[in-house]
Amino acid sequence: MCTLSALTQTSLVSPSDFTTSGEAVLTGSNCFQLTKERLWSSGGVWHKTPIDLRSSFSMDLRMMFGCDDIGGADGVVFVFTPFQGMVGYQGEGMGFAGLQPSLGIEIDTWENEHLFDPPEDHVAILQDGYVNHYYNLVGPKAIANVEDCKLHDLGIRWDEKEQLLEVSIDGQDVIAYQGDLIADVFRDNPVVYWGVTSATGKYFNRHEICFDRINFRAPLEDLEFTPQQIGLLEKGQVHTLEDVKFKSGRTTISDRSLPDLHRVINFLNDHPHLHLGIEGHTDNVGSEDLNKTLSQRRAKAISDYLLGKGVPQPRLHVEGYGEEHPAADNTTPQGREKNRRIDIYFFNPRT
């Protein structure tokens, strides 16, 4: 099975999360029919919230590709694109052809020889609306027949650290692509919408999709503190970054920390007159001197990350207190984890 690290949100889906295009219609609590069982039908279902490719995510769906194995067509494409609600060409285009820039995970059930399709049902990872396999990123790869009137599990995983996109069908890994999607596909735009398109042509099948579970982060640039937190921060109250956690003796910033850090960045952008104080703290494992040095390094790691995201260095003020100010009991693992923390506060240097 595909593996994934550092997710911050797990959510079940509801129909209100999606918009439809073309002939797609809602058929159940979280299921949609993408195409009608007739010639030249097309439809798409799009999530209203974009995702940020700078963070890992996973999605679990169920898809039905029709009941006609011999004469059924054309298939389904899972699409990422900066433009919401678009549907490309019908027939062999499966509602994906012509969408640029885009990345598509194709599950094709019809052999178009001029597109270099294999005779079997197959998967491929496509780019920029091209369904001709000459332009593929990966594939095509033959799979077992899926035009059997059954719902098939589809898993999609993006590991941002490894730059790895993986696809599974019915619990089996079927295709993967490793590369810089942001730079190479989306022209340095990390925020994309996602959805599923399908189409029929001279031959047809009924295509359906059910969304089960989505694990993803909202775009980092959209993250904000709550209104209550903003009011307190504007008054200079010390705030603990709850999701900024460090392993014992380490200074590495994890993916889990990024939403908290981008809330800080966005707050600084919205309050250009304020400076930021960053205070590092540790548990009591090790010597006092080493812990003080470690806390300073952790605070500096946060400062360096913010600096790399465009926060001017004069606005960042770093201090390490070691084990001097515990927030919890150091006699338990849970308490020690809470003490390995970063506190922040905002202040106006002119007052």
mmCIF file with all atom_site columns, C-alpha atoms in Angstrom, residues 74-215:
data_model
loop_
_atom_site.group_PDB
_atom_site.id
_atom_site.type_symbol
_atom_site.label_atom_id
_atom_site.label_alt_id
_atom_site.label_comp_id
_atom_site.label_asym_id
_atom_site.label_entity_id
_atom_site.label_seq_id
_atom_site.pdbx_PDB_ins_code
_atom_site.Cartn_x
_atom_site.Cartn_y
_atom_site.Cartn_z
_atom_site.occupancy
_atom_site.B_iso_or_equiv
_atom_site.pdbx_formal_charge
_atom_site.auth_seq_id
_atom_site.auth_comp_id
_atom_site.auth_asym_id
_atom_site.auth_atom_id
_atom_site.pdbx_PDB_model_num
ATOM 1   C CA . ASP A 1 74  ? -14.128 5.808  -22.352 1.00 0.00 ? 74  ASP A CA 1
ATOM 2   C CA . GLY A 1 75  ? -12.859 6.126  -18.796 1.00 0.00 ? 75  GLY A CA 1
ATOM 3   C CA . VAL A 1 76  ? -12.120 8.536  -15.962 1.00 0.00 ? 76  VAL A CA 1
ATOM 4   C CA . VAL A 1 77  ? -9.339  11.038 -15.180 1.00 0.00 ? 77  VAL A CA 1
ATOM 5   C CA . PHE A 1 78  ? -8.488  12.354 -11.726 1.00 0.00 ? 78  PHE A CA 1
ATOM 6   C CA . VAL A 1 79  ? -7.358  15.928 -12.450 1.00 0.00 ? 79  VAL A CA 1
ATOM 7   C CA . PHE A 1 80  ? -5.258  18.622 -10.795 1.00 0.00 ? 80  PHE A CA 1
ATOM 8   C CA . THR A 1 81  ? -5.408  22.092 -12.380 1.00 0.00 ? 81  THR A CA 1
ATOM 9   C CA . PRO A 1 82  ? -5.345  25.740 -11.252 1.00 0.00 ? 82  PRO A CA 1
ATOM 10  C CA . PHE A 1 83  ? -8.810  26.240 -12.758 1.00 0.00 ? 83  PHE A CA 1
ATOM 11  C CA . GLN A 1 84  ? -11.891 24.932 -10.979 1.00 0.00 ? 84  GLN A CA 1
ATOM 12  C CA . GLY A 1 85  ? -14.841 23.307 -12.701 1.00 0.00 ? 85  GLY A CA 1
ATOM 13  C CA . MET A 1 86  ? -13.405 22.867 -16.180 1.00 0.00 ? 86  MET A CA 1
ATOM 14  C CA . VAL A 1 87  ? -14.236 19.935 -18.455 1.00 0.00 ? 87  VAL A CA 1
ATOM 15  C CA . GLY A 1 88  ? -12.174 19.147 -21.524 1.00 0.00 ? 88  GLY A CA 1
ATOM 16  C CA . TYR A 1 89  ? -13.027 17.284 -24.695 1.00 0.00 ? 89  TYR A CA 1
ATOM 17  C CA . GLN A 1 90  ? -15.466 14.379 -24.823 1.00 0.00 ? 90  GLN A CA 1
ATOM 18  C CA . GLY A 1 91  ? -14.840 10.865 -26.086 1.00 0.00 ? 91  GLY A CA 1
ATOM 19  C CA . GLU A 1 92  ? -11.219 9.790  -25.951 1.00 0.00 ? 92  GLU A CA 1
ATOM 20  C CA . GLY A 1 93  ? -10.407 13.041 -24.126 1.00 0.00 ? 93  GLY A CA 1
ATOM 21  C CA . MET A 1 94  ? -12.376 11.797 -21.075 1.00 0.00 ? 94  MET A CA 1
ATOM 22  C CA . GLY A 1 95  ? -13.102 15.394 -20.080 1.00 0.00 ? 95  GLY A CA 1
ATOM 23  C CA . PHE A 1 96  ? -9.366  15.987 -19.498 1.00 0.00 ? 96  PHE A CA 1
ATOM 24  C CA . ALA A 1 97  ? -8.063  16.725 -22.988 1.00 0.00 ? 97  ALA A CA 1
ATOM 25  C CA . GLY A 1 98  ? -7.307  20.394 -23.519 1.00 0.00 ? 98  GLY A CA 1
ATOM 26  C CA . LEU A 1 99  ? -6.924  21.393 -19.854 1.00 0.00 ? 99  LEU A CA 1
ATOM 27  C CA . GLN A 1 100 ? -3.651  23.325 -19.405 1.00 0.00 ? 100 GLN A CA 1
ATOM 28  C CA . PRO A 1 101 ? -1.736  23.353 -17.174 1.00 0.00 ? 101 PRO A CA 1
ATOM 29  C CA . SER A 1 102 ? -2.881  20.129 -15.603 1.00 0.00 ? 102 SER A CA 1
ATOM 30  C CA . LEU A 1 103 ? -1.914  16.730 -14.314 1.00 0.00 ? 103 LEU A CA 1
ATOM 31  C CA . GLY A 1 104 ? -4.215  13.760 -14.813 1.00 0.00 ? 104 GLY A CA 1
ATOM 32  C CA . ILE A 1 105 ? -4.364  10.236 -13.450 1.00 0.00 ? 105 ILE A CA 1
ATOM 33  C CA . GLU A 1 106 ? -6.064  8.352  -16.260 1.00 0.00 ? 106 GLU A CA 1
ATOM 34  C CA . ILE A 1 107 ? -8.018  5.130  -15.856 1.00 0.00 ? 107 ILE A CA 1
ATOM 35  C CA . ASP A 1 108 ? -8.849  4.324  -19.472 1.00 0.00 ? 108 ASP A CA 1
ATOM 36  C CA . THR A 1 109 ? -11.162 1.483  -20.502 1.00 0.00 ? 109 THR A CA 1
ATOM 37  C CA . TRP A 1 110 ? -11.078 1.820  -24.297 1.00 0.00 ? 110 TRP A CA 1
ATOM 38  C CA . GLU A 1 111 ? -8.295  1.149  -26.772 1.00 0.00 ? 111 GLU A CA 1
ATOM 39  C CA . ASN A 1 112 ? -7.631  4.105  -29.052 1.00 0.00 ? 112 ASN A CA 1
ATOM 40  C CA . GLU A 1 113 ? -4.806  2.789  -31.190 1.00 0.00 ? 113 GLU A CA 1
ATOM 41  C CA . HIS A 1 114 ? -3.854  6.210  -32.556 1.00 0.00 ? 114 HIS A CA 1
ATOM 42  C CA . LEU A 1 115 ? -3.224  7.331  -28.954 1.00 0.00 ? 115 LEU A CA 1
ATOM 43  C CA . PHE A 1 116 ? -0.993  4.290  -28.358 1.00 0.00 ? 116 PHE A CA 1
ATOM 44  C CA . ASP A 1 117 ? -3.466  2.773  -25.902 1.00 0.00 ? 117 ASP A CA 1
ATOM 45  C CA . PRO A 1 118 ? -2.873  -0.853 -24.936 1.00 0.00 ? 118 PRO A CA 1
ATOM 46  C CA . PRO A 1 119 ? -5.846  -3.180 -25.521 1.00 0.00 ? 119 PRO A CA 1
ATOM 47  C CA . GLU A 1 120 ? -6.331  -3.734 -21.786 1.00 0.00 ? 120 GLU A CA 1
ATOM 48  C CA . ASP A 1 121 ? -7.854  -1.348 -19.286 1.00 0.00 ? 121 ASP A CA 1
ATOM 49  C CA . HIS A 1 122 ? -4.918  0.795  -18.230 1.00 0.00 ? 122 HIS A CA 1
ATOM 50  C CA . VAL A 1 123 ? -3.625  3.655  -16.096 1.00 0.00 ? 123 VAL A CA 1
ATOM 51  C CA . ALA A 1 124 ? -1.264  6.504  -16.936 1.00 0.00 ? 124 ALA A CA 1
ATOM 52  C CA . ILE A 1 125 ? -0.180  9.836  -15.486 1.00 0.00 ? 125 ILE A CA 1
ATOM 53  C CA . LEU A 1 126 ? -0.808  12.584 -18.035 1.00 0.00 ? 126 LEU A CA 1
ATOM 54  C CA . GLN A 1 127 ? 0.179   16.227 -18.372 1.00 0.00 ? 127 GLN A CA 1
ATOM 55  C CA . ASP A 1 128 ? -1.386  19.389 -19.819 1.00 0.00 ? 128 ASP A CA 1
ATOM 56  C CA . GLY A 1 129 ? -4.469  17.775 -21.277 1.00 0.00 ? 129 GLY A CA 1
ATOM 57  C CA . TYR A 1 130 ? -2.613  15.412 -23.608 1.00 0.00 ? 130 TYR A CA 1
ATOM 58  C CA . VAL A 1 131 ? -4.174  11.935 -23.739 1.00 0.00 ? 131 VAL A CA 1
ATOM 59  C CA . ASN A 1 132 ? -1.767  10.628 -26.380 1.00 0.00 ? 132 ASN A CA 1
ATOM 60  C CA . HIS A 1 133 ? 0.601   8.339  -24.480 1.00 0.00 ? 133 HIS A CA 1
ATOM 61  C CA . TYR A 1 134 ? 3.569   9.735  -26.353 1.00 0.00 ? 134 TYR A CA 1
ATOM 62  C CA . TYR A 1 135 ? 3.375   12.707 -23.956 1.00 0.00 ? 135 TYR A CA 1
ATOM 63  C CA . ASN A 1 136 ? 2.857   10.724 -20.735 1.00 0.00 ? 136 ASN A CA 1
ATOM 64  C CA . LEU A 1 137 ? 4.764   11.357 -17.551 1.00 0.00 ? 137 LEU A CA 1
ATOM 65  C CA . VAL A 1 138 ? 4.361   7.648  -16.719 1.00 0.00 ? 138 VAL A CA 1
ATOM 66  C CA . GLY A 1 139 ? 2.550   4.711  -18.339 1.00 0.00 ? 139 GLY A CA 1
ATOM 67  C CA . PRO A 1 140 ? 0.403   3.385  -19.783 1.00 0.00 ? 140 PRO A CA 1
ATOM 68  C CA . LYS A 1 141 ? 0.255   0.348  -17.529 1.00 0.00 ? 141 LYS A CA 1
ATOM 69  C CA . ALA A 1 142 ? -2.267  -2.446 -18.049 1.00 0.00 ? 142 ALA A CA 1
ATOM 70  C CA . ILE A 1 143 ? -4.598  -3.308 -15.162 1.00 0.00 ? 143 ILE A CA 1
ATOM 71  C CA . ALA A 1 144 ? -7.256  -5.932 -14.571 1.00 0.00 ? 144 ALA A CA 1
ATOM 72  C CA . ASN A 1 145 ? -10.696 -5.341 -16.084 1.00 0.00 ? 145 ASN A CA 1
ATOM 73  C CA . VAL A 1 146 ? -12.634 -2.686 -14.159 1.00 0.00 ? 146 VAL A CA 1
ATOM 74  C CA . GLU A 1 147 ? -15.777 -2.568 -16.353 1.00 0.00 ? 147 GLU A CA 1
ATOM 75  C CA . ASP A 1 148 ? -17.548 -5.109 -14.163 1.00 0.00 ? 148 ASP A CA 1
ATOM 76  C CA . CYS A 1 149 ? -20.419 -3.158 -12.552 1.00 0.00 ? 149 CYS A CA 1
ATOM 77  C CA . LYS A 1 150 ? -18.452 -2.946 -9.291  1.00 0.00 ? 150 LYS A CA 1
ATOM 78  C CA . LEU A 1 151 ? -17.078 -0.080 -7.272  1.00 0.00 ? 151 LEU A CA 1
ATOM 79  C CA . HIS A 1 152 ? -13.277 -0.136 -7.209  1.00 0.00 ? 152 HIS A CA 1
ATOM 80  C CA . ASP A 1 153 ? -11.142 1.495  -4.525  1.00 0.00 ? 153 ASP A CA 1
ATOM 81  C CA . LEU A 1 154 ? -8.852  4.267  -5.764  1.00 0.00 ? 154 LEU A CA 1
ATOM 82  C CA . GLY A 1 155 ? -6.119  5.673  -3.542  1.00 0.00 ? 155 GLY A CA 1
ATOM 83  C CA . ILE A 1 156 ? -4.049  8.747  -4.410  1.00 0.00 ? 156 ILE A CA 1
ATOM 84  C CA . ARG A 1 157 ? -1.059  9.788  -2.306  1.00 0.00 ? 157 ARG A CA 1
ATOM 85  C CA . TRP A 1 158 ? 1.290   12.769 -2.633  1.00 0.00 ? 158 TRP A CA 1
ATOM 86  C CA . ASP A 1 159 ? 4.439   12.798 -0.497  1.00 0.00 ? 159 ASP A CA 1
ATOM 87  C CA . GLU A 1 160 ? 5.805   16.332 -0.657  1.00 0.00 ? 160 GLU A CA 1
ATOM 88  C CA . LYS A 1 161 ? 9.192   15.489 0.856   1.00 0.00 ? 161 LYS A CA 1
ATOM 89  C CA . GLU A 1 162 ? 9.841   12.662 -1.585  1.00 0.00 ? 162 GLU A CA 1
ATOM 90  C CA . GLN A 1 163 ? 8.099   14.503 -4.458  1.00 0.00 ? 163 GLN A CA 1
ATOM 91  C CA . LEU A 1 164 ? 6.288   11.212 -5.059  1.00 0.00 ? 164 LEU A CA 1
ATOM 92  C CA . LEU A 1 165 ? 2.772   10.698 -6.444  1.00 0.00 ? 165 LEU A CA 1
ATOM 93  C CA . GLU A 1 166 ? 1.411   7.167  -5.963  1.00 0.00 ? 166 GLU A CA 1
ATOM 94  C CA . VAL A 1 167 ? -1.801  5.545  -7.167  1.00 0.00 ? 167 VAL A CA 1
ATOM 95  C CA . SER A 1 168 ? -3.427  2.340  -5.949  1.00 0.00 ? 168 SER A CA 1
ATOM 96  C CA . ILE A 1 169 ? -6.469  0.438  -7.218  1.00 0.00 ? 169 ILE A CA 1
ATOM 97  C CA . ASP A 1 170 ? -8.213  -2.084 -4.981  1.00 0.00 ? 170 ASP A CA 1
ATOM 98  C CA . GLY A 1 171 ? -5.340  -1.931 -2.525  1.00 0.00 ? 171 GLY A CA 1
ATOM 99  C CA . GLN A 1 172 ? -2.589  -2.598 -5.071  1.00 0.00 ? 172 GLN A CA 1
ATOM 100 C CA . ASP A 1 173 ? -0.024  0.006  -6.095  1.00 0.00 ? 173 ASP A CA 1
ATOM 101 C CA . VAL A 1 174 ? -0.400  0.446  -9.861  1.00 0.00 ? 174 VAL A CA 1
ATOM 102 C CA . ILE A 1 175 ? 1.619   3.498  -10.910 1.00 0.00 ? 175 ILE A CA 1
ATOM 103 C CA . ALA A 1 176 ? 3.811   6.247  -9.452  1.00 0.00 ? 176 ALA A CA 1
ATOM 104 C CA . TYR A 1 177 ? 5.595   9.401  -10.572 1.00 0.00 ? 177 TYR A CA 1
ATOM 105 C CA . GLN A 1 178 ? 8.446   11.220 -8.862  1.00 0.00 ? 178 GLN A CA 1
ATOM 106 C CA . GLY A 1 179 ? 9.149   14.806 -9.838  1.00 0.00 ? 179 GLY A CA 1
ATOM 107 C CA . ASP A 1 180 ? 8.664   18.484 -9.053  1.00 0.00 ? 180 ASP A CA 1
ATOM 108 C CA . LEU A 1 181 ? 4.993   18.959 -9.935  1.00 0.00 ? 181 LEU A CA 1
ATOM 109 C CA . ILE A 1 182 ? 4.972   22.599 -8.850  1.00 0.00 ? 182 ILE A CA 1
ATOM 110 C CA . ALA A 1 183 ? 7.823   23.662 -11.139 1.00 0.00 ? 183 ALA A CA 1
ATOM 111 C CA . ASP A 1 184 ? 7.544   21.172 -13.981 1.00 0.00 ? 184 ASP A CA 1
ATOM 112 C CA . VAL A 1 185 ? 3.760   20.943 -14.390 1.00 0.00 ? 185 VAL A CA 1
ATOM 113 C CA . PHE A 1 186 ? 2.103   23.945 -12.739 1.00 0.00 ? 186 PHE A CA 1
ATOM 114 C CA . ARG A 1 187 ? 4.638   26.666 -13.629 1.00 0.00 ? 187 ARG A CA 1
ATOM 115 C CA . ASP A 1 188 ? 5.632   27.388 -10.026 1.00 0.00 ? 188 ASP A CA 1
ATOM 116 C CA . ASN A 1 189 ? 2.040   27.600 -8.789  1.00 0.00 ? 189 ASN A CA 1
ATOM 117 C CA . PRO A 1 190 ? 1.650   25.278 -5.761  1.00 0.00 ? 190 PRO A CA 1
ATOM 118 C CA . VAL A 1 191 ? -2.107  25.767 -5.282  1.00 0.00 ? 191 VAL A CA 1
ATOM 119 C CA . VAL A 1 192 ? -4.391  23.680 -7.497  1.00 0.00 ? 192 VAL A CA 1
ATOM 120 C CA . TYR A 1 193 ? -7.970  22.520 -7.622  1.00 0.00 ? 193 TYR A CA 1
ATOM 121 C CA . TRP A 1 194 ? -8.767  18.844 -7.992  1.00 0.00 ? 194 TRP A CA 1
ATOM 122 C CA . GLY A 1 195 ? -11.601 16.835 -9.388  1.00 0.00 ? 195 GLY A CA 1
ATOM 123 C CA . VAL A 1 196 ? -12.658 13.907 -11.542 1.00 0.00 ? 196 VAL A CA 1
ATOM 124 C CA . THR A 1 197 ? -13.754 14.067 -15.176 1.00 0.00 ? 197 THR A CA 1
ATOM 125 C CA . SER A 1 198 ? -15.213 11.465 -17.491 1.00 0.00 ? 198 SER A CA 1
ATOM 126 C CA . ALA A 1 199 ? -16.677 11.221 -20.973 1.00 0.00 ? 199 ALA A CA 1
ATOM 127 C CA . THR A 1 200 ? -18.155 8.882  -23.542 1.00 0.00 ? 200 THR A CA 1
ATOM 128 C CA . GLY A 1 201 ? -17.981 9.069  -27.326 1.00 0.00 ? 201 GLY A CA 1
ATOM 129 C CA . LYS A 1 202 ? -19.207 6.697  -30.011 1.00 0.00 ? 202 LYS A CA 1
ATOM 130 C CA . TYR A 1 203 ? -19.203 4.026  -27.317 1.00 0.00 ? 203 TYR A CA 1
ATOM 131 C CA . PHE A 1 204 ? -20.353 4.513  -23.758 1.00 0.00 ? 204 PHE A CA 1
ATOM 132 C CA . ASN A 1 205 ? -20.553 3.276  -20.182 1.00 0.00 ? 205 ASN A CA 1
ATOM 133 C CA . ARG A 1 206 ? -21.912 4.726  -16.983 1.00 0.00 ? 206 ARG A CA 1
ATOM 134 C CA . HIS A 1 207 ? -19.173 6.245  -14.816 1.00 0.00 ? 207 HIS A CA 1
ATOM 135 C CA . GLU A 1 208 ? -19.703 6.924  -11.116 1.00 0.00 ? 208 GLU A CA 1
ATOM 136 C CA . ILE A 1 209 ? -17.542 8.067  -8.215  1.00 0.00 ? 209 ILE A CA 1
ATOM 137 C CA . CYS A 1 210 ? -17.921 8.038  -4.441  1.00 0.00 ? 210 CYS A CA 1
ATOM 138 C CA . PHE A 1 211 ? -15.678 10.136 -2.193  1.00 0.00 ? 211 PHE A CA 1
ATOM 139 C CA . ASP A 1 212 ? -14.866 8.494  1.122   1.00 0.00 ? 212 ASP A CA 1
ATOM 140 C CA . ARG A 1 213 ? -12.024 10.238 2.907   1.00 0.00 ? 213 ARG A CA 1
ATOM 141 C CA . ILE A 1 214 ? -9.652  13.111 2.219   1.00 0.00 ? 214 ILE A CA 1
ATOM 142 C CA . ASN A 1 215 ? -6.517  13.980 4.138   1.00 0.00 ? 215 ASN A CA 1
#
